[in-house]
CSV table of C-alpha atoms and ligand atoms in Angstrom, one decimal:
chain,number,residue,atom,x,y,z
A,1,MET,CA,-27.0,9.2,-5.0
A,2,ASN,CA,-26.9,11.6,-2.1
A,3,LYS,CA,-23.8,13.6,-2.0
A,4,LYS,CA,-21.6,12.0,0.6
A,5,THR,CA,-19.4,14.2,3.2
A,6,ILE,CA,-16.0,12.6,3.2
A,7,ALA,CA,-12.9,13.5,5.6
A,8,ILE,CA,-9.5,12.6,5.1
A,9,VAL,CA,-7.5,12.5,8.0
A,10,GLY,CA,-3.9,13.0,7.8
A,11,ALA,CA,-4.8,15.4,4.8
A,12,THR,CA,-1.1,17.1,4.5
A,13,GLY,CA,0.6,13.9,4.4
A,14,ALA,CA,2.0,12.2,1.6
A,15,VAL,CA,-0.9,9.7,1.5
A,16,GLY,CA,-3.5,12.4,2.5
A,17,GLN,CA,-2.5,14.7,-0.5
A,18,GLN,CA,-2.7,11.7,-2.7
A,19,MET,CA,-6.2,10.8,-1.4
A,20,LYS,CA,-7.5,14.1,-2.5
A,21,GLU,CA,-5.9,13.9,-5.8
A,22,CYS,CA,-7.5,10.1,-6.4
A,23,LEU,CA,-11.0,11.6,-5.2
A,24,GLU,CA,-10.6,14.2,-7.8
A,25,GLU,CA,-9.2,11.9,-10.7
A,26,ARG,CA,-12.0,9.5,-9.9
A,27,LYS,CA,-14.7,11.9,-9.9
A,28,ILE,CA,-16.1,11.4,-6.3
A,29,ASP,CA,-18.7,13.7,-5.9
A,30,CYS,CA,-18.5,14.8,-2.3
A,31,GLN,CA,-18.2,17.3,0.2
A,32,LEU,CA,-14.8,17.2,1.8
A,33,LYS,CA,-13.2,18.1,4.8
A,34,LEU,CA,-9.5,17.8,5.3
A,35,LEU,CA,-8.1,17.2,8.8
A,36,ALA,CA,-4.6,17.4,10.1
A,37,SER,CA,-2.6,18.4,13.1
A,38,LYS,CA,-3.0,22.0,14.6
A,39,ARG,CA,0.6,22.9,13.0
A,40,SER,CA,-1.6,22.4,9.4
A,41,ALA,CA,-5.1,24.1,10.3
A,42,GLY,CA,-5.6,27.1,8.1
A,43,LYS,CA,-3.6,25.6,5.2
A,44,LYS,CA,-5.5,25.9,1.9
A,45,ALA,CA,-6.1,23.1,-0.8
A,46,VAL,CA,-8.4,23.0,-4.0
A,47,PHE,CA,-10.6,20.4,-4.7
A,48,GLN,CA,-13.1,19.9,-7.6
A,49,GLY,CA,-12.5,23.9,-8.4
A,50,LYS,CA,-13.3,25.1,-4.7
A,51,GLU,CA,-11.0,26.0,-2.0
A,52,ILE,CA,-10.9,24.0,1.1
A,53,THR,CA,-9.1,25.1,4.3
A,54,VAL,CA,-7.3,22.5,6.5
A,55,GLU,CA,-9.0,22.0,10.0
A,56,GLU,CA,-7.4,20.8,13.1
A,57,LEU,CA,-8.5,17.4,13.8
A,58,LYS,CA,-10.7,17.2,17.0
A,59,GLU,CA,-13.6,15.1,18.6
A,60,SER,CA,-16.2,17.0,16.8
A,61,SER,CA,-14.8,16.7,13.3
A,62,PHE,CA,-16.7,13.6,12.6
A,63,GLU,CA,-20.2,15.3,12.9
A,64,GLY,CA,-22.0,14.5,9.6
A,65,VAL,CA,-19.2,12.8,8.2
A,66,ASP,CA,-20.2,9.8,6.2
A,67,TYR,CA,-16.9,8.3,5.4
A,68,ALA,CA,-13.3,8.8,6.8
A,69,LEU,CA,-10.3,8.2,5.0
A,70,GLY,CA,-7.4,7.7,7.5
A,71,ALA,CA,-3.9,8.6,6.8
A,72,THR,CA,-2.1,9.0,10.5
A,73,GLU,CA,0.2,7.0,12.2
A,74,ASN,CA,-1.1,4.2,14.5
A,75,ASP,CA,-0.8,6.2,17.8
A,76,ILE,CA,-2.9,9.0,16.1
A,77,THR,CA,-5.3,6.6,14.5
A,78,LYS,CA,-6.1,5.1,17.8
A,79,MET,CA,-6.7,8.3,19.1
A,80,TRP,CA,-9.4,9.4,16.6
A,81,MET,CA,-11.3,6.2,15.9
A,82,PRO,CA,-13.8,5.9,18.9
A,83,TRP,CA,-14.6,9.8,17.9
A,84,ALA,CA,-15.1,8.5,14.3
A,85,GLN,CA,-17.3,5.5,15.5
A,86,LYS,CA,-19.2,7.7,18.1
A,87,GLN,CA,-20.7,9.5,15.1
A,88,ASN,CA,-21.3,6.4,12.8
A,89,THR,CA,-18.4,7.4,10.3
A,90,ILE,CA,-17.5,4.4,8.1
A,91,VAL,CA,-13.5,4.6,8.4
A,92,ILE,CA,-11.3,3.3,5.6
A,93,ASP,CA,-7.7,3.3,7.2
A,94,ASN,CA,-4.1,2.9,6.2
A,95,SER,CA,-2.5,2.6,9.3
A,96,SER,CA,-1.7,-1.0,10.5
A,97,ALA,CA,-3.6,-0.1,13.6
A,98,TYR,CA,-6.6,-2.4,13.0
A,99,ARG,CA,-5.6,-4.5,10.1
A,100,LEU,CA,-5.3,-7.8,11.9
A,101,ASP,CA,-8.4,-7.3,14.3
A,102,ASN,CA,-10.8,-10.2,13.4
A,103,ASP,CA,-13.9,-7.9,12.7
A,104,VAL,CA,-12.0,-5.3,10.2
A,105,PRO,CA,-11.8,-6.7,6.8
A,106,LEU,CA,-8.5,-6.2,5.1
A,107,VAL,CA,-9.0,-5.4,1.4
A,108,ILE,CA,-7.3,-5.0,-1.9
A,109,PRO,CA,-10.6,-4.6,-4.0
A,110,GLU,CA,-9.2,-6.5,-7.1
A,111,ILE,CA,-8.7,-9.7,-4.6
A,112,ASN,CA,-11.2,-9.6,-1.9
A,113,ALA,CA,-13.9,-6.9,-2.4
A,114,ARG,CA,-16.2,-9.3,-1.0
A,115,ASP,CA,-14.8,-8.8,2.5
A,116,ILE,CA,-16.0,-5.5,2.5
A,117,GLN,CA,-19.7,-6.3,3.4
A,118,THR,CA,-18.7,-7.9,6.6
A,119,HIS,CA,-17.2,-4.4,7.9
A,120,LYS,CA,-18.5,-3.2,11.5
A,121,GLY,CA,-17.6,0.4,10.7
A,122,ILE,CA,-13.7,-0.1,10.2
A,123,ILE,CA,-12.3,-1.3,6.6
A,124,ALA,CA,-8.4,-1.4,6.5
A,125,ASN,CA,-6.1,-1.1,3.7
A,126,PRO,CA,-3.3,-3.3,3.7
A,127,ASN,CA,0.4,-2.7,4.1
A,128,CYS,CA,1.9,-0.9,0.9
A,129,ALA,CA,4.3,-3.8,-0.3
A,130,THR,CA,1.7,-6.2,0.6
A,131,ILE,CA,-0.7,-4.7,-2.0
A,132,ILE,CA,2.0,-4.4,-4.6
A,133,ALA,CA,2.6,-8.1,-4.0
A,134,LEU,CA,-0.4,-9.6,-4.1
A,135,VAL,CA,-1.7,-7.5,-7.2
A,136,ALA,CA,1.1,-9.0,-9.0
A,137,LEU,CA,0.6,-12.7,-7.4
A,138,GLU,CA,-3.2,-13.0,-7.6
A,139,ALA,CA,-3.5,-14.6,-11.0
A,140,LEU,CA,-0.7,-16.7,-10.5
A,141,HIS,CA,-1.9,-17.9,-7.0
A,142,LYS,CA,-5.6,-18.7,-8.5
A,143,GLU,CA,-3.9,-21.1,-11.2
A,144,PHE,CA,-1.4,-22.5,-8.9
A,145,LYS,CA,-1.5,-22.1,-5.4
A,146,ILE,CA,1.2,-20.4,-3.8
A,147,GLN,CA,2.0,-21.8,-0.6
A,148,ARG,CA,5.3,-19.8,0.4
A,149,MET,CA,6.9,-16.7,-1.0
A,150,ILE,CA,10.4,-15.3,-0.5
A,151,VAL,CA,10.5,-11.6,-1.3
A,152,SER,CA,13.0,-8.7,-0.9
A,153,THR,CA,11.6,-5.4,-1.0
A,154,TYR,CA,13.4,-2.2,-2.4
A,155,GLN,CA,11.1,0.6,-0.6
A,156,ALA,CA,11.0,4.1,-1.6
A,157,VAL,CA,11.5,6.8,0.9
A,158,SER,CA,8.3,8.3,0.5
A,159,GLY,CA,7.0,5.1,2.6
A,160,ALA,CA,8.1,7.0,5.4
A,161,GLY,CA,5.8,10.0,4.5
A,162,VAL,CA,6.6,13.6,3.8
A,163,GLN,CA,9.6,13.5,5.9
A,164,GLY,CA,11.3,10.7,4.1
A,165,ILE,CA,11.1,12.6,0.9
A,166,ARG,CA,12.6,15.7,2.6
A,167,ASP,CA,15.6,13.5,4.0
A,168,LEU,CA,16.4,12.3,0.7
A,169,GLU,CA,16.4,15.4,-1.3
A,170,ASN,CA,18.3,17.2,1.4
A,171,GLN,CA,20.9,14.7,1.8
A,172,VAL,CA,21.4,14.7,-2.2
A,173,LYS,CA,22.4,18.1,-2.1
A,174,ASP,CA,24.3,17.9,1.2
A,175,PRO,CA,24.8,14.3,2.7
A,176,SER,CA,25.8,15.7,6.3
A,177,ILE,CA,22.4,16.7,6.7
A,178,PRO,CA,21.2,14.1,9.3
A,179,SER,CA,18.0,11.8,8.7
A,180,GLN,CA,15.0,12.5,10.5
A,181,ALA,CA,12.6,9.5,9.3
A,182,PHE,CA,15.7,7.2,8.8
A,183,PRO,CA,18.3,5.5,11.4
A,184,TYR,CA,21.2,6.5,8.7
A,185,GLN,CA,21.7,8.7,5.9
A,186,ILE,CA,19.7,7.5,2.9
A,187,ALA,CA,21.0,9.4,0.1
A,188,TYR,CA,24.1,7.1,-1.7
A,189,ASN,CA,23.1,4.0,0.7
A,190,LEU,CA,20.3,1.8,1.5
A,191,ILE,CA,18.9,0.6,4.8
A,192,PRO,CA,18.0,-3.1,5.5
A,193,GLN,CA,15.7,-2.1,8.4
A,194,ILE,CA,12.1,-1.1,8.1
A,195,GLY,CA,10.4,-1.2,11.5
A,196,ASP,CA,11.5,-2.3,14.6
A,197,PHE,CA,12.9,-5.9,15.1
A,198,ASP,CA,11.5,-8.7,17.1
A,199,GLU,CA,13.6,-11.2,19.1
A,200,ASN,CA,14.4,-13.3,16.0
A,201,GLY,CA,15.5,-10.1,14.2
A,202,ILE,CA,12.3,-10.1,11.8
A,203,SER,CA,11.2,-6.7,11.2
A,204,LYS,CA,7.8,-5.2,12.0
A,205,GLU,CA,7.3,-4.6,8.1
A,206,GLU,CA,8.4,-8.0,7.2
A,207,TRP,CA,5.7,-9.7,9.4
A,208,LYS,CA,3.1,-7.6,7.7
A,209,LEU,CA,3.7,-9.5,4.5
A,210,GLN,CA,3.2,-12.9,5.9
A,211,ASN,CA,0.3,-11.9,8.6
A,212,GLU,CA,-1.6,-9.6,5.7
A,213,SER,CA,-1.3,-12.0,2.9
A,214,ARG,CA,-2.9,-14.6,4.8
A,215,LYS,CA,-5.7,-12.9,5.9
A,216,ILE,CA,-6.4,-11.2,2.3
A,217,TRP,CA,-5.9,-14.8,0.7
A,218,HIS,CA,-7.9,-16.5,3.6
A,219,ASP,CA,-5.0,-18.8,3.9
A,220,PRO,CA,-3.7,-19.2,7.7
A,221,ASN,CA,-1.0,-21.9,6.1
A,222,LEU,CA,0.7,-19.3,3.5
A,223,ARG,CA,4.3,-18.8,4.6
A,224,VAL,CA,6.7,-15.8,3.6
A,225,ASN,CA,10.1,-15.2,4.1
A,226,CYS,CA,10.7,-11.2,3.6
A,227,THR,CA,13.9,-8.9,3.8
A,228,CYS,CA,12.8,-5.1,3.6
A,229,VAL,CA,15.1,-2.6,2.5
A,230,ARG,CA,14.8,1.1,2.3
A,231,VAL,CA,16.5,2.3,-0.9
A,232,PRO,CA,17.0,6.0,-2.4
A,233,ILE,CA,14.1,6.2,-4.7
A,234,LEU,CA,11.6,8.9,-4.1
A,235,ARG,CA,8.7,7.0,-5.0
A,236,SER,CA,7.4,3.5,-6.1
A,237,HIS,CA,8.3,0.2,-4.5
A,238,SER,CA,10.2,-2.8,-6.2
A,239,GLU,CA,10.0,-6.3,-5.1
A,240,SER,CA,11.8,-9.3,-6.2
A,241,ILE,CA,9.5,-12.4,-5.3
A,242,THR,CA,10.2,-16.0,-5.4
A,243,ILE,CA,6.8,-18.2,-5.2
A,244,GLU,CA,6.6,-21.9,-4.3
A,245,CYS,CA,3.3,-23.2,-5.7
A,246,GLU,CA,1.3,-26.5,-4.9
A,247,LYS,CA,0.9,-27.1,-8.8
A,248,GLU,CA,3.8,-27.4,-11.3
A,249,ILE,CA,4.2,-24.2,-13.1
A,250,ASP,CA,3.6,-23.7,-17.2
A,251,ILE,CA,5.6,-20.6,-17.7
A,252,ILE,CA,4.0,-19.8,-21.0
A,253,LYS,CA,0.6,-20.1,-19.0
A,254,ALA,CA,2.0,-17.9,-16.1
A,255,LYS,CA,3.0,-15.3,-18.6
A,256,GLU,CA,-0.3,-15.5,-20.3
A,257,LEU,CA,-2.0,-15.1,-17.1
A,258,LEU,CA,-0.1,-12.1,-15.8
A,259,LYS,CA,-0.8,-10.3,-19.3
A,260,ASN,CA,-4.3,-10.4,-18.4
A,261,ALA,CA,-4.2,-9.7,-14.7
A,262,LYS,CA,-6.6,-7.3,-12.9
A,263,GLY,CA,-4.3,-4.0,-12.1
A,264,VAL,CA,-1.0,-5.4,-13.7
A,265,LYS,CA,1.1,-4.4,-16.6
A,266,PHE,CA,3.2,-7.1,-17.7
A,267,VAL,CA,6.7,-5.6,-19.0
A,268,ASP,CA,8.6,-8.8,-19.7
A,269,ASP,CA,11.0,-8.1,-22.7
A,270,PRO,CA,14.4,-8.7,-21.2
A,271,GLN,CA,16.4,-9.0,-24.4
A,272,ASN,CA,15.3,-5.5,-25.3
A,273,LYS,CA,15.6,-4.4,-21.7
A,274,LYS,CA,12.4,-4.0,-20.7
A,275,TYR,CA,11.3,-4.7,-17.3
A,276,PRO,CA,9.8,-2.8,-14.3
A,277,MET,CA,11.4,0.0,-12.8
A,278,PRO,CA,10.2,2.5,-10.4
A,279,LEU,CA,10.7,5.5,-12.6
A,280,ASP,CA,8.2,4.3,-15.1
A,281,THR,CA,5.6,3.0,-12.3
A,282,SER,CA,5.8,6.2,-10.3
A,283,ASN,CA,2.4,8.5,-10.3
A,284,GLN,CA,0.2,6.0,-11.9
A,285,ASP,CA,-1.8,2.8,-10.3
A,286,LEU,CA,-0.9,-0.3,-12.3
A,287,VAL,CA,1.5,-2.9,-10.7
A,288,TYR,CA,4.3,-3.5,-13.3
A,289,VAL,CA,5.8,-7.3,-13.4
A,290,GLY,CA,8.5,-8.8,-15.5
A,291,ARG,CA,11.6,-10.7,-15.2
A,292,VAL,CA,9.3,-14.0,-14.9
A,293,ARG,CA,11.2,-16.9,-15.0
A,294,LEU,CA,11.2,-20.4,-13.7
A,295,ASP,CA,13.7,-20.8,-10.5
A,296,PRO,CA,16.5,-22.9,-12.1
A,297,SER,CA,17.3,-24.2,-8.4
A,298,ASP,CA,14.1,-25.9,-8.4
A,299,PRO,CA,14.1,-29.0,-10.9
A,300,THR,CA,10.4,-29.9,-9.8
A,301,LYS,CA,9.4,-26.5,-11.6
A,302,HIS,CA,7.1,-25.8,-8.9
A,303,SER,CA,9.0,-22.2,-8.1
A,304,LEU,CA,8.7,-19.0,-10.2
A,305,ILE,CA,10.5,-15.8,-9.8
A,306,LEU,CA,9.3,-12.4,-10.8
A,307,PHE,CA,10.5,-8.7,-10.1
A,308,CYS,CA,7.3,-6.1,-9.8
A,309,CYS,CA,7.0,-2.3,-9.0
A,310,GLY,CA,4.3,-0.1,-8.1
A,311,ASP,CA,3.7,3.4,-6.7
A,312,GLN,CA,2.9,2.5,-3.0
A,313,ILE,CA,1.6,6.1,-2.3
A,314,ARG,CA,-1.1,5.4,-5.2
A,315,LYS,CA,-2.0,1.9,-5.4
A,316,GLY,CA,-0.3,1.0,-2.0
A,317,ALA,CA,-2.5,3.5,-0.2
A,318,ALA,CA,-4.4,6.2,-1.8
A,319,THR,CA,-5.9,4.6,-4.9
A,320,ASN,CA,-6.6,1.4,-3.1
A,321,ALA,CA,-8.5,3.2,-0.2
A,322,VAL,CA,-10.6,5.2,-2.7
A,323,GLN,CA,-11.5,2.0,-4.6
A,324,ILE,CA,-12.6,0.4,-1.5
A,325,LEU,CA,-14.7,3.8,-0.8
A,326,GLU,CA,-16.3,3.1,-4.5
A,327,GLU,CA,-17.4,-0.1,-3.7
A,328,CYS,CA,-18.8,1.1,-0.3
A,329,LEU,CA,-20.7,3.7,-2.5
A,330,LYS,CA,-22.0,1.2,-5.0
A,331,ALA,CA,-23.6,-0.9,-2.0
B,401,NAP,N1,3.9,7.0,2.6
B,401,NAP,C1,3.2,5.6,2.1
B,401,NAP,O1,3.5,5.4,1.0
B,401,NAP,C2,2.2,4.8,2.9
B,401,NAP,C3,2.0,3.7,2.3
B,401,NAP,C4,0.7,2.9,2.9
B,401,NAP,C5,0.4,3.0,4.0
B,401,NAP,N2,0.6,4.3,4.7
B,401,NAP,C6,0.3,4.8,6.2
B,401,NAP,O2,-0.5,5.8,5.9
B,401,NAP,C7,-0.3,6.5,7.2
B,401,NAP,C8,0.1,7.9,6.7
B,401,NAP,O3,1.3,8.1,6.0
B,401,NAP,P1,2.2,9.2,5.4
B,401,NAP,O4,3.4,8.8,4.8
B,401,NAP,O5,1.1,10.0,4.7
B,401,NAP,O6,2.7,10.0,6.8
B,401,NAP,P2,3.0,11.6,6.6
B,401,NAP,O7,3.3,11.9,5.4
B,401,NAP,O8,3.9,11.7,7.8
B,401,NAP,O9,1.6,12.3,6.9
B,401,NAP,C9,1.2,12.1,8.3
B,401,NAP,C10,-0.1,12.9,8.5
B,401,NAP,O10,-0.6,13.0,10.0
B,401,NAP,C11,-1.2,13.9,10.1
B,401,NAP,N3,-0.9,14.0,11.8
B,401,NAP,C12,0.2,14.0,12.3
B,401,NAP,N4,0.1,14.2,14.0
B,401,NAP,C13,-1.5,14.3,13.7
B,401,NAP,C14,-2.3,14.9,15.2
B,401,NAP,N5,-2.0,15.0,16.5
B,401,NAP,N6,-3.5,15.2,14.4
B,401,NAP,C15,-4.0,15.1,13.3
B,401,NAP,N7,-3.1,14.6,12.4
B,401,NAP,C16,-1.9,14.5,12.5
B,401,NAP,C17,-0.1,15.0,9.8
B,401,NAP,O11,-0.5,16.5,9.7
B,401,NAP,P3,0.6,17.6,9.9
B,401,NAP,O12,1.1,17.8,8.7
B,401,NAP,O13,-0.2,18.9,10.6
B,401,NAP,O14,1.4,17.0,10.7
B,401,NAP,C18,-0.1,14.6,8.2
B,401,NAP,O15,-1.2,15.0,7.7
B,401,NAP,C19,0.6,5.8,8.2
B,401,NAP,O16,0.1,5.1,9.2
B,401,NAP,C20,1.5,5.2,7.1
B,401,NAP,O17,1.9,4.0,7.6
B,401,NAP,C21,1.8,5.1,4.2
């Protein structure tokens, strides 16, 4: 395989820095370019034993670049995407700018790697809470056919980037330091808002779980009711999920399926206080699933409840993007 040139766009952010580590851990043999804003130009980083200087993102940045891993906010992504396309650079993007476009596959490799083949230059990484939920649910969906999900999320501050981490770290020392990434103090608090609300009181983040899950599972009829909450946790999102399925659920079978599910670690021994927790899932790639039980409010046994946690900077963003890259490199 020829050595490819790969650029990380947004290389100094929470996701961008993790992408560099994932490329290194997964031994992707490549020339690496690190791109960020003018503020970061000149910063140094080490990749595969060599020092690399962060460059300012410019129109000419994509010359000779085979793949770009995007880790910038939507407005910045929309600015540089045409520059990348002009150079025929294939982009694997983490922002939500292109996720629902018809000609952009939205991919979790454990679920729909095949969709990558339809790309026209852009492949999108789903929202982090969506990735964690769908990795946890895929085996159950295949067996029992999920029709509806009711989800509450507990999302870490690093989901709002490096500034989110700074806000929590500052405020545990001095709660009077104002938040920059959140509308309120986050230390010793939680905030039931992620993204702007629409006229019906549903936030952008809450819509992503329905719209992106429909696209990934190719099921336009899937119904999702979600409440997204920011919590004072540094890393790893957690989710409480109730699923309603077409078929009656055999709980023993459901647990067996989860034990063998791709990308999942089954941690479910409540009598011995074993269940998923964000401290345990940080800095690794598996989605932990536990607290699995039939919904006692549904006598028809078509509903099941579970709790899952996953590192949203890794599997919810950087690792998922690098897995997509690996699929592209295999082709
Ligand atoms: N954090 C997560 O858990 C997570 C999970 C899934 C998806 N995402 C998505 O991934 C993307 C990145 O998120 P993040 O959390 O990594 O954000 P972040 O920590 O705030 O990092 C943002 C990156 O964008 C760069 N940037 C800002 N303005 C720029 C400009 N004008 N030109 C070039 N680069 C610029 C920043 O560079 P400077 O350092 O130079 O400012 C930094 O490298 C977002 O779309 C986010 O929604 C994040």
